[in-house]
XYZ file of N, CA, C and O in Angstrom:
716
model
N 0.847 -1.166 0.000
C 0.000 0.000 0.000
C 0.891 1.227 0.000
O 1.772 1.332 0.825
N 0.643 2.110 -0.911
C 1.527 3.259 -1.011
C 0.809 4.603 -1.011
O 1.421 5.615 -1.256
N -0.473 4.635 -0.740
C -1.168 5.915 -0.702
C -2.386 5.810 0.220
O -2.824 4.708 0.547
N -2.932 6.941 0.630
C -4.104 6.905 1.525
C -5.301 6.143 0.922
O -6.011 5.456 1.634
N -5.484 6.248 -0.387
C -6.588 5.497 -1.007
C -6.351 3.992 -0.932
O -7.296 3.224 -0.786
N -5.089 3.589 -1.041
C -4.758 2.170 -0.906
C -5.120 1.677 0.491
O -5.672 0.594 0.654
N -4.792 2.480 1.487
C -5.115 2.134 2.873
C -6.624 1.981 3.027
O -7.108 1.013 3.616
N -7.369 2.926 2.474
C -8.822 2.884 2.573
C -9.376 1.639 1.865
O -10.251 0.952 2.382
N -8.821 1.321 0.691
C -9.265 0.144 -0.041
C -9.018 -1.129 0.758
O -9.892 -1.984 0.870
N -7.808 -1.255 1.307
C -7.464 -2.463 2.064
C -8.343 -2.580 3.307
O -8.838 -3.654 3.636
N -8.577 -1.469 3.996
C -9.459 -1.479 5.172
C -10.864 -1.968 4.768
O -11.440 -2.832 5.415
N -11.388 -1.427 3.675
C -12.715 -1.834 3.195
C -12.743 -3.308 2.804
O -13.694 -4.031 3.118
N -11.709 -3.764 2.130
C -11.636 -5.173 1.729
C -11.605 -6.081 2.955
O -12.314 -7.093 3.009
N -10.800 -5.721 3.939
C -10.743 -6.518 5.165
C -12.113 -6.600 5.832
O -12.541 -7.680 6.262
N -12.790 -5.466 5.896
C -14.130 -5.462 6.503
C -15.107 -6.308 5.701
O -15.902 -7.058 6.269
N -15.070 -6.207 4.369
C -15.948 -7.030 3.515
C -15.684 -8.524 3.697
O -16.574 -9.345 3.544
N -14.444 -8.840 4.029
C -14.063 -10.242 4.215
C -14.297 -10.723 5.655
O -13.917 -11.831 6.005
N -14.909 -9.871 6.474
C -15.272 -10.274 7.828
C -14.202 -10.053 8.880
O -14.288 -10.589 9.981
N -13.195 -9.281 8.553
C -12.150 -8.975 9.519
C -12.452 -7.641 10.201
O -13.133 -6.787 9.633
N -11.919 -7.467 11.395
C -12.006 -6.196 12.102
C -10.615 -5.577 12.094
O -9.738 -5.990 12.858
N -10.394 -4.603 11.198
C -9.067 -3.981 11.139
C -8.788 -3.158 12.393
O -9.580 -2.304 12.772
N -7.691 -3.465 13.056
C -7.264 -2.693 14.227
C -6.316 -1.582 13.808
O -6.302 -0.515 14.404
N -5.518 -1.867 12.781
C -4.533 -0.905 12.321
C -4.269 -1.175 10.843
O -3.946 -2.297 10.473
N -4.455 -0.165 10.025
C -4.116 -0.267 8.610
C -3.330 0.986 8.263
O -3.819 2.099 8.404
N -2.099 0.792 7.864
C -1.251 1.908 7.456
C -0.415 1.452 6.287
O -0.543 0.301 5.838
N 0.418 2.320 5.784
C 1.217 1.973 4.620
C 2.062 0.728 4.905
O 2.903 0.728 5.789
N 1.779 -0.345 4.170
C 2.555 -1.569 4.279
C 2.212 -2.483 5.438
O 2.891 -3.476 5.667
N 1.141 -2.199 6.183
C 0.826 -2.996 7.366
C -0.676 -3.025 7.607
O -1.346 -2.001 7.511
N -1.172 -4.217 7.925
C -2.573 -4.353 8.334
C -2.631 -5.342 9.489
O -2.078 -6.440 9.410
N -3.297 -4.929 10.566
C -3.468 -5.777 11.743
C -4.965 -5.949 11.949
O -5.713 -4.971 11.955
N -5.377 -7.218 12.111
C -6.799 -7.502 12.331
C -6.990 -8.188 13.676
O -6.063 -8.787 14.220
N -8.206 -8.077 14.209
C -8.512 -8.658 15.521
C -8.579 -10.188 15.458
O -8.086 -10.875 16.341
N -9.211 -10.700 14.424
C -9.475 -12.136 14.331
C -8.222 -12.925 13.955
O -7.354 -12.408 13.252
N -8.169 -14.183 14.391
C -7.080 -15.042 13.911
C -7.290 -15.311 12.415
O -8.427 -15.386 11.947
N -6.207 -15.401 11.688
C -6.292 -15.600 10.247
C -5.900 -17.039 9.928
O -4.735 -17.412 10.057
N -6.890 -17.820 9.530
C -6.633 -19.213 9.173
C -5.903 -19.258 7.826
O -5.992 -18.304 7.041
N -5.219 -20.344 7.540
C -4.540 -20.458 6.237
C -5.512 -20.291 5.058
O -5.151 -19.686 4.051
N -6.736 -20.790 5.208
C -7.716 -20.680 4.124
C -8.117 -19.221 3.900
O -8.186 -18.748 2.763
N -8.399 -18.511 4.994
C -8.787 -17.096 4.875
C -7.615 -16.257 4.360
O -7.805 -15.322 3.596
N -6.420 -16.610 4.789
C -5.228 -15.906 4.321
C -5.060 -16.083 2.816
O -4.789 -15.115 2.095
N -5.238 -17.298 2.333
C -5.112 -17.575 0.897
C -6.179 -16.815 0.105
O -5.884 -16.237 -0.954
N -7.415 -16.789 0.625
C -8.497 -16.069 -0.060
C -8.207 -14.568 -0.080
O -8.396 -13.901 -1.112
N -7.743 -14.047 1.036
C -7.421 -12.627 1.115
C -6.256 -12.288 0.195
O -6.279 -11.268 -0.508
N -5.272 -13.150 0.169
C -4.122 -12.942 -0.707
C -4.564 -12.859 -2.166
O -4.117 -11.993 -2.914
N -5.476 -13.738 -2.569
C -5.970 -13.735 -3.943
C -6.759 -12.460 -4.252
O -6.578 -11.843 -5.294
N -7.615 -12.054 -3.332
C -8.411 -10.840 -3.554
C -7.510 -9.604 -3.626
O -7.732 -8.727 -4.463
N -6.525 -9.544 -2.783
C -5.577 -8.433 -2.848
C -4.838 -8.447 -4.188
O -4.678 -7.409 -4.837
N -4.419 -9.634 -4.602
C -3.713 -9.774 -5.878
C -4.587 -9.329 -7.052
O -4.109 -8.682 -7.984
N -5.867 -9.669 -7.001
C -6.801 -9.281 -8.068
C -6.872 -7.772 -8.261
O -7.185 -7.289 -9.340
N -6.591 -7.028 -7.198
C -6.637 -5.569 -7.262
C -5.247 -4.936 -7.290
O -5.088 -3.740 -7.042
N -4.224 -5.746 -7.559
C -2.875 -5.212 -7.724
C -2.069 -5.051 -6.450
O -1.058 -4.355 -6.437
N -2.508 -5.690 -5.378
C -1.783 -5.628 -4.112
C -1.125 -6.977 -3.840
O -1.489 -7.984 -4.432
N -0.173 -6.978 -2.923
C 0.487 -8.215 -2.509
C 0.335 -8.393 -1.015
O 0.368 -7.426 -0.262
N 0.190 -9.631 -0.612
C 0.250 -9.962 0.809
C 1.668 -10.467 1.033
O 2.070 -11.487 0.475
N 2.422 -9.741 1.803
C 3.830 -10.068 1.979
C 4.000 -11.140 3.046
O 3.648 -10.939 4.194
N 4.559 -12.256 2.640
C 4.785 -13.368 3.551
C 6.247 -13.466 3.983
O 6.547 -13.906 5.076
N 7.135 -13.060 3.145
C 8.555 -13.198 3.374
C 9.076 -12.036 4.223
O 8.796 -10.877 3.933
N 9.836 -12.329 5.262
C 10.354 -11.309 6.165
C 11.240 -10.304 5.431
O 11.135 -9.099 5.654
N 12.097 -10.776 4.548
C 12.971 -9.865 3.813
C 12.159 -8.960 2.883
O 12.433 -7.770 2.779
N 11.155 -9.538 2.224
C 10.285 -8.747 1.365
C 9.540 -7.700 2.180
O 9.363 -6.565 1.757
N 9.137 -8.082 3.366
C 8.428 -7.166 4.254
C 9.316 -5.982 4.650
O 8.875 -4.839 4.670
N 10.576 -6.244 4.949
C 11.507 -5.173 5.312
C 11.740 -4.261 4.108
O 11.735 -3.034 4.251
N 11.922 -4.847 2.928
C 12.094 -4.031 1.717
C 10.870 -3.160 1.484
O 10.983 -1.997 1.093
N 9.690 -3.698 1.750
C 8.459 -2.925 1.605
C 8.407 -1.797 2.639
O 7.958 -0.690 2.330
N 8.880 -2.053 3.843
C 8.931 -1.000 4.872
C 9.882 0.118 4.453
O 9.611 1.292 4.717
N 10.974 -0.241 3.800
C 11.913 0.773 3.310
C 11.231 1.628 2.246
O 11.286 2.862 2.299
N 10.579 0.981 1.280
C 9.856 1.722 0.238
C 8.809 2.643 0.858
O 8.691 3.812 0.485
N 8.051 2.122 1.805
C 7.010 2.910 2.457
C 7.606 4.116 3.178
O 7.080 5.230 3.081
N 8.706 3.907 3.886
C 9.346 5.006 4.612
C 9.824 6.093 3.650
O 9.668 7.288 3.918
N 10.383 5.682 2.530
C 10.861 6.652 1.541
C 9.688 7.413 0.930
O 9.726 8.637 0.800
N 8.641 6.699 0.575
C 7.456 7.343 -0.004
C 6.868 8.349 0.977
O 6.545 9.480 0.612
N 6.738 7.953 2.224
C 6.188 8.872 3.224
C 7.080 10.099 3.372
O 6.594 11.223 3.455
N 8.367 9.886 3.396
C 9.301 11.014 3.575
C 9.227 11.972 2.388
O 9.170 13.182 2.575
N 9.220 11.457 1.183
C 9.245 12.303 -0.008
C 7.890 12.956 -0.283
O 7.817 14.134 -0.617
N 6.823 12.206 -0.137
C 5.513 12.688 -0.587
C 4.626 13.261 0.512
O 3.705 14.009 0.210
N 4.885 12.923 1.762
C 3.945 13.309 2.811
C 4.544 14.080 3.976
O 3.816 14.549 4.834
N 5.870 14.182 4.049
C 6.483 14.880 5.177
C 7.168 16.147 4.694
O 7.734 16.171 3.606
N 7.155 17.159 5.508
C 7.795 18.418 5.142
C 9.154 18.609 5.799
O 9.801 19.617 5.592
N 9.596 17.638 6.591
C 10.860 17.794 7.316
C 11.979 16.975 6.689
O 12.944 16.622 7.331
N 11.858 16.721 5.403
C 12.771 15.824 4.716
C 14.242 16.179 4.897
O 15.092 15.306 4.973
N 14.576 17.434 4.986
C 15.974 17.828 5.027
C 16.622 17.766 6.389
O 17.788 18.061 6.515
N 15.907 17.403 7.424
C 16.446 17.491 8.771
C 17.475 16.413 9.115
O 18.321 16.622 9.943
N 17.392 15.254 8.510
C 18.410 14.226 8.736
C 18.636 13.466 7.441
O 17.765 13.423 6.575
N 19.813 12.892 7.311
C 20.092 12.211 6.048
C 19.285 10.916 5.933
O 18.772 10.393 6.925
N 19.183 10.410 4.727
C 18.336 9.254 4.439
C 18.778 8.022 5.219
O 17.932 7.303 5.767
N 20.054 7.765 5.291
C 20.520 6.565 5.989
C 20.153 6.609 7.472
O 19.689 5.609 8.029
N 20.323 7.750 8.101
C 19.943 7.885 9.516
C 18.439 7.741 9.691
O 17.969 7.082 10.627
N 17.687 8.362 8.802
C 16.222 8.288 8.853
C 15.746 6.833 8.769
O 14.932 6.389 9.582
N 16.275 6.093 7.801
C 15.841 4.704 7.630
C 16.308 3.824 8.788
O 15.546 2.982 9.268
N 17.537 4.014 9.235
C 18.051 3.229 10.361
C 17.208 3.435 11.610
O 16.845 2.481 12.296
N 16.889 4.684 11.875
C 16.090 4.998 13.060
C 14.663 4.470 12.912
O 14.110 3.886 13.832
N 14.094 4.657 11.758
C 12.703 4.251 11.528
C 12.536 2.736 11.582
O 11.552 2.231 12.094
N 13.503 1.993 11.014
C 13.383 0.540 10.932
C 14.184 -0.192 12.009
O 14.176 -1.418 12.055
N 14.902 0.564 12.826
C 15.681 -0.009 13.930
C 16.658 -1.075 13.434
O 16.787 -2.146 14.026
N 17.336 -0.744 12.333
C 18.318 -1.658 11.753
C 19.489 -0.844 11.200
O 19.355 0.313 10.877
N 20.609 -1.512 11.058
C 21.798 -0.907 10.487
C 21.548 -0.584 9.010
O 21.017 -1.407 8.267
N 21.943 0.630 8.583
C 21.668 1.053 7.216
C 22.336 0.150 6.187
O 21.739 -0.151 5.153
N 23.548 -0.290 6.437
C 24.234 -1.114 5.433
C 23.487 -2.422 5.183
O 23.398 -2.880 4.037
N 22.904 -3.010 6.217
C 22.127 -4.240 6.002
C 20.812 -3.929 5.280
O 20.364 -4.711 4.435
N 20.201 -2.796 5.607
C 18.983 -2.393 4.890
C 19.290 -2.170 3.412
O 18.530 -2.603 2.535
N 20.395 -1.495 3.142
C 20.779 -1.190 1.775
C 21.033 -2.462 0.970
O 20.567 -2.606 -0.166
N 21.760 -3.386 1.561
C 22.065 -4.653 0.885
C 20.780 -5.433 0.609
O 20.563 -5.920 -0.506
N 19.917 -5.554 1.597
C 18.667 -6.290 1.440
C 17.791 -5.639 0.363
O 17.249 -6.316 -0.504
N 17.657 -4.308 0.404
C 16.813 -3.594 -0.562
C 17.311 -3.841 -1.989
O 16.515 -4.120 -2.890
N 18.615 -3.751 -2.181
C 19.188 -3.964 -3.516
C 18.950 -5.396 -3.984
O 18.598 -5.621 -5.148
N 19.106 -6.375 -3.100
C 18.870 -7.776 -3.464
C 17.417 -8.017 -3.865
O 17.141 -8.708 -4.834
N 16.491 -7.442 -3.121
C 15.065 -7.668 -3.368
C 14.580 -6.897 -4.592
O 13.807 -7.415 -5.397
N 15.027 -5.640 -4.745
C 14.471 -4.757 -5.774
C 15.342 -4.564 -7.009
O 14.878 -4.003 -7.995
N 16.587 -4.980 -6.941
C 17.465 -4.816 -8.093
C 17.912 -3.381 -8.323
O 18.424 -3.056 -9.390
N 17.697 -2.519 -7.348
C 18.150 -1.132 -7.401
C 18.510 -0.700 -5.993
O 18.027 -1.275 -5.023
N 19.346 0.310 -5.901
C 19.771 0.753 -4.578
C 18.705 1.637 -3.928
O 17.830 2.190 -4.603
N 18.812 1.770 -2.620
C 17.922 2.668 -1.884
C 18.069 4.082 -2.439
O 17.075 4.785 -2.650
N 19.291 4.503 -2.678
C 19.542 5.863 -3.159
C 18.868 6.106 -4.509
O 18.237 7.145 -4.711
N 18.991 5.158 -5.428
C 18.347 5.331 -6.737
C 16.820 5.368 -6.598
O 16.150 6.137 -7.284
N 16.292 4.544 -5.724
C 14.844 4.546 -5.493
C 14.408 5.883 -4.886
O 13.399 6.462 -5.289
N 15.188 6.380 -3.952
C 14.904 7.659 -3.312
C 14.924 8.795 -4.338
O 14.025 9.637 -4.374
N 15.930 8.805 -5.190
C 16.021 9.831 -6.230
C 14.820 9.737 -7.172
O 14.221 10.757 -7.528
N 14.439 8.520 -7.560
C 13.284 8.345 -8.447
C 12.011 8.881 -7.801
O 11.187 9.532 -8.462
N 11.843 8.635 -6.513
C 10.667 9.155 -5.804
C 10.701 10.685 -5.748
O 9.675 11.338 -5.943
N 11.859 11.239 -5.461
C 11.980 12.702 -5.399
C 11.670 13.334 -6.752
O 10.945 14.333 -6.831
N 12.214 12.766 -7.810
C 11.975 13.314 -9.148
C 10.492 13.200 -9.494
O 9.911 14.130 -10.064
N 9.865 12.115 -9.118
C 8.432 11.977 -9.397
C 7.634 13.021 -8.626
O 6.668 13.584 -9.151
N 8.037 13.318 -7.419
C 7.362 14.364 -6.636
C 7.587 15.729 -7.282
O 6.671 16.552 -7.352
N 8.793 15.982 -7.775
C 9.076 17.235 -8.476
C 8.195 17.336 -9.723
O 7.623 18.399 -10.006
N 8.062 16.236 -10.466
C 7.189 16.235 -11.651
C 5.757 16.606 -11.264
O 5.100 17.380 -11.956
N 5.307 16.046 -10.167
C 3.956 16.347 -9.683
C 3.817 17.837 -9.369
O 2.852 18.486 -9.776
N 4.783 18.389 -8.656
C 4.737 19.806 -8.301
C 4.842 20.701 -9.543
O 4.183 21.743 -9.620
N 5.637 20.292 -10.514
C 5.730 21.050 -11.764
C 4.399 21.030 -12.512
O 3.985 22.028 -13.091
N 3.729 19.901 -12.488
C 2.439 19.754 -13.163
C 1.399 20.685 -12.560
O 0.600 21.282 -13.278
N 1.416 20.836 -11.249
C 0.460 21.732 -10.592
C 0.666 23.179 -11.030
O -0.289 23.950 -11.069
N 1.902 23.547 -11.318
C 2.198 24.887 -11.798
C 2.089 25.990 -10.765
O 2.078 27.171 -11.119
N 2.016 25.650 -9.500
C 1.841 26.656 -8.454
C 3.158 27.208 -7.924
O 3.191 28.307 -7.366
N 4.232 26.452 -8.064
C 5.528 26.853 -7.518
C 6.546 27.017 -8.643
O 6.488 26.308 -9.648
N 7.498 27.909 -8.436
C 8.607 28.028 -9.377
C 9.562 26.852 -9.142
O 9.503 26.178 -8.103
N 10.469 26.658 -10.084
C 11.467 25.595 -9.914
C 12.312 25.881 -8.674
O 12.643 24.969 -7.915
N 12.611 27.128 -8.436
C 13.377 27.505 -7.254
C 12.611 27.159 -5.971
O 13.191 26.626 -5.014
N 11.325 27.440 -5.939
C 10.502 27.114 -4.769
C 10.393 25.608 -4.573
O 10.417 25.116 -3.442
N 10.315 24.877 -5.680
C 10.261 23.411 -5.594
C 11.584 22.877 -5.036
O 11.589 21.996 -4.167
N 12.685 23.429 -5.510
C 14.004 23.006 -5.003
C 14.079 23.215 -3.500
O 14.546 22.343 -2.758
N 13.610 24.359 -3.036
C 13.615 24.647 -1.598
C 12.683 23.694 -0.852
O 13.067 23.106 0.174
N 11.471 23.519 -1.350
C 10.479 22.648 -0.703
C 10.975 21.205 -0.607
O 10.733 20.515 0.375
N 11.681 20.757 -1.640
C 12.157 19.381 -1.691
C 13.556 19.218 -1.095
O 14.165 18.167 -1.197
N 14.068 20.279 -0.472
C 15.347 20.253 0.240
C 16.545 19.921 -0.655
O 17.482 19.251 -0.217
N 16.498 20.412 -1.891
C 17.672 20.314 -2.748
C 18.634 21.419 -2.333
O 18.207 22.494 -1.906
N 19.913 21.189 -2.487
C 20.905 22.191 -2.096
C 20.864 23.404 -3.019
O 21.238 24.497 -2.613
N 20.390 23.198 -4.259
C 20.295 24.304 -5.210
C 19.359 23.912 -6.347
O 19.034 22.734 -6.529
N 18.972 24.907 -7.120
C 18.162 24.649 -8.316
C 18.986 23.821 -9.303
O 18.458 22.922 -9.967
N 20.272 24.096 -9.382
C 21.150 23.350 -10.296
C 21.170 21.862 -9.931
O 21.142 20.994 -10.813
N 21.212 21.563 -8.627
C 21.202 20.170 -8.190
C 19.888 19.491 -8.576
O 19.885 18.385 -9.116
N 18.766 20.159 -8.312
C 17.466 19.613 -8.709
C 17.432 19.385 -10.218
O 17.044 18.304 -10.683
N 17.852 20.378 -10.990
C 17.802 20.283 -12.454
C 18.677 19.151 -12.978
O 18.265 18.406 -13.870
N 19.858 19.003 -12.414
C 20.761 17.933 -12.851
C 20.170 16.562 -12.543
O 20.184 15.657 -13.392
N 19.632 16.407 -11.338
C 19.032 15.126 -10.966
C 17.797 14.835 -11.823
O 17.603 13.709 -12.286
N 16.986 15.853 -12.041
C 15.780 15.706 -12.852
C 16.142 15.296 -14.273
O 15.555 14.370 -14.836
N 17.101 15.980 -14.863
C 17.531 15.675 -16.235
C 18.130 14.268 -16.313
O 17.923 13.546 -17.276
N 18.870 13.891 -15.301
C 19.488 12.570 -15.261
C 18.434 11.460 -15.301
O 18.617 10.438 -15.951
N 17.325 11.657 -14.591
C 16.274 10.640 -14.511
C 15.322 10.701 -15.707
O 14.951 9.678 -16.265
N 14.936 11.915 -16.111
C 13.893 12.053 -17.135
C 14.435 12.320 -18.535
O 13.726 12.118 -19.520
N 15.654 12.851 -18.629
C 16.223 13.207 -19.930
C 15.907 14.625 -20.365
O 16.379 15.061 -21.413
N 15.102 15.340 -19.584
C 14.771 16.729 -19.905
C 14.871 17.587 -18.649
O 14.887 17.071 -17.535
N 14.911 18.887 -18.851
C 14.992 19.802 -17.713
C 13.614 19.971 -17.079
O 12.586 19.702 -17.711
N 13.567 20.440 -15.824
C 12.272 20.727 -15.199
C 11.441 21.729 -16.010
O 10.228 21.577 -16.148
N 12.098 22.732 -16.559
C 11.377 23.741 -17.348
C 10.777 23.114 -18.603
O 9.624 23.384 -18.947
N 11.540 22.270 -19.292
C 11.017 21.596 -20.485
C 9.855 20.675 -20.114
O 8.866 20.585 -20.851
N 9.961 20.019 -18.968
C 8.858 19.157 -18.514
C 7.606 19.994 -18.289
O 6.518 19.617 -18.715
N 7.755 21.118 -17.613
C 6.616 21.985 -17.316
C 5.973 22.501 -18.603
O 4.757 22.615 -18.694
N 6.778 22.793 -19.619
C 6.268 23.352 -20.871
C 5.655 22.296 -21.787
O 4.913 22.647 -22.699
N 5.941 21.026 -21.536
C 5.392 19.950 -22.372
C 3.875 19.914 -22.231
O 3.320 20.233 -21.177
N 3.216 19.507 -23.311
C 1.749 19.437 -23.279
C 1.267 18.296 -22.405
O 0.217 18.375 -21.791
N 2.014 17.214 -22.382
C 1.646 16.066 -21.554
C 2.657 15.946 -20.414
O 3.834 16.208 -20.596
N 2.164 15.553 -19.269
C 3.020 15.374 -18.094
C 2.901 13.933 -17.622
O 2.053 13.632 -16.790
N 3.750 13.060 -18.152
C 3.651 11.650 -17.769
C 4.089 11.411 -16.326
O 5.261 11.531 -16.009
N 3.134 11.143 -15.467
C 3.423 10.847 -14.070
C 3.221 9.356 -13.823
O 2.367 8.727 -14.435
N 3.996 8.829 -12.902
C 3.862 7.425 -12.505
C 3.145 7.362 -11.168
O 3.271 8.272 -10.350
N 2.433 6.275 -10.946
C 1.878 6.069 -9.626
C 3.021 5.683 -8.696
O 4.065 5.210 -9.142
N 2.830 5.867 -7.399
C 3.916 5.618 -6.447
C 4.429 4.189 -6.512
O 5.616 3.946 -6.326
N 3.557 3.234 -6.780
C 4.010 1.844 -6.796
C 4.615 1.456 -8.141
O 5.133 0.354 -8.287
N 4.603 2.332 -9.143
C 5.261 2.061 -10.418
C 6.724 2.499 -10.415
O 7.465 2.133 -11.303
N 7.105 3.279 -9.442
C 8.467 3.834 -9.417
C 9.435 2.787 -8.913
O 9.202 2.091 -7.987
């Protein structure tokens, strides 16, 4: 689950399936009732039918927690610049960053840093599409050290400058789980 609508969907699905959700947040759902293997399999299939996964593997679960933490930091928090990414993830997941980094790369085939940059660039694309902020204001909001840094990173990922993206007639955005 990577967005508030996903959380709402999963909560509704759990309720339709006769569960009492105690906690549903990005990447986690806790229910009151015991989950039998049969109900788990049925729920897993229904989630799959709608493009979700029920994570059974501990390593996959940790990789998903890393993705969720990055998404929350980039898209939903305004204090992104207060601590570096490695410290943020280590503190949030209560694990050594080097082990998190190794596990994430093994599971996803890309580094945490590349995933983080992709999420940031996608957020910049979103802000450019809205047209409410200048590139300079976006750089400040997204805690880039300079407009040049934002522009270089943006061009590196998309192949075009932020200004060219803003001027394009179409603004191809990805959903959070496509990044």
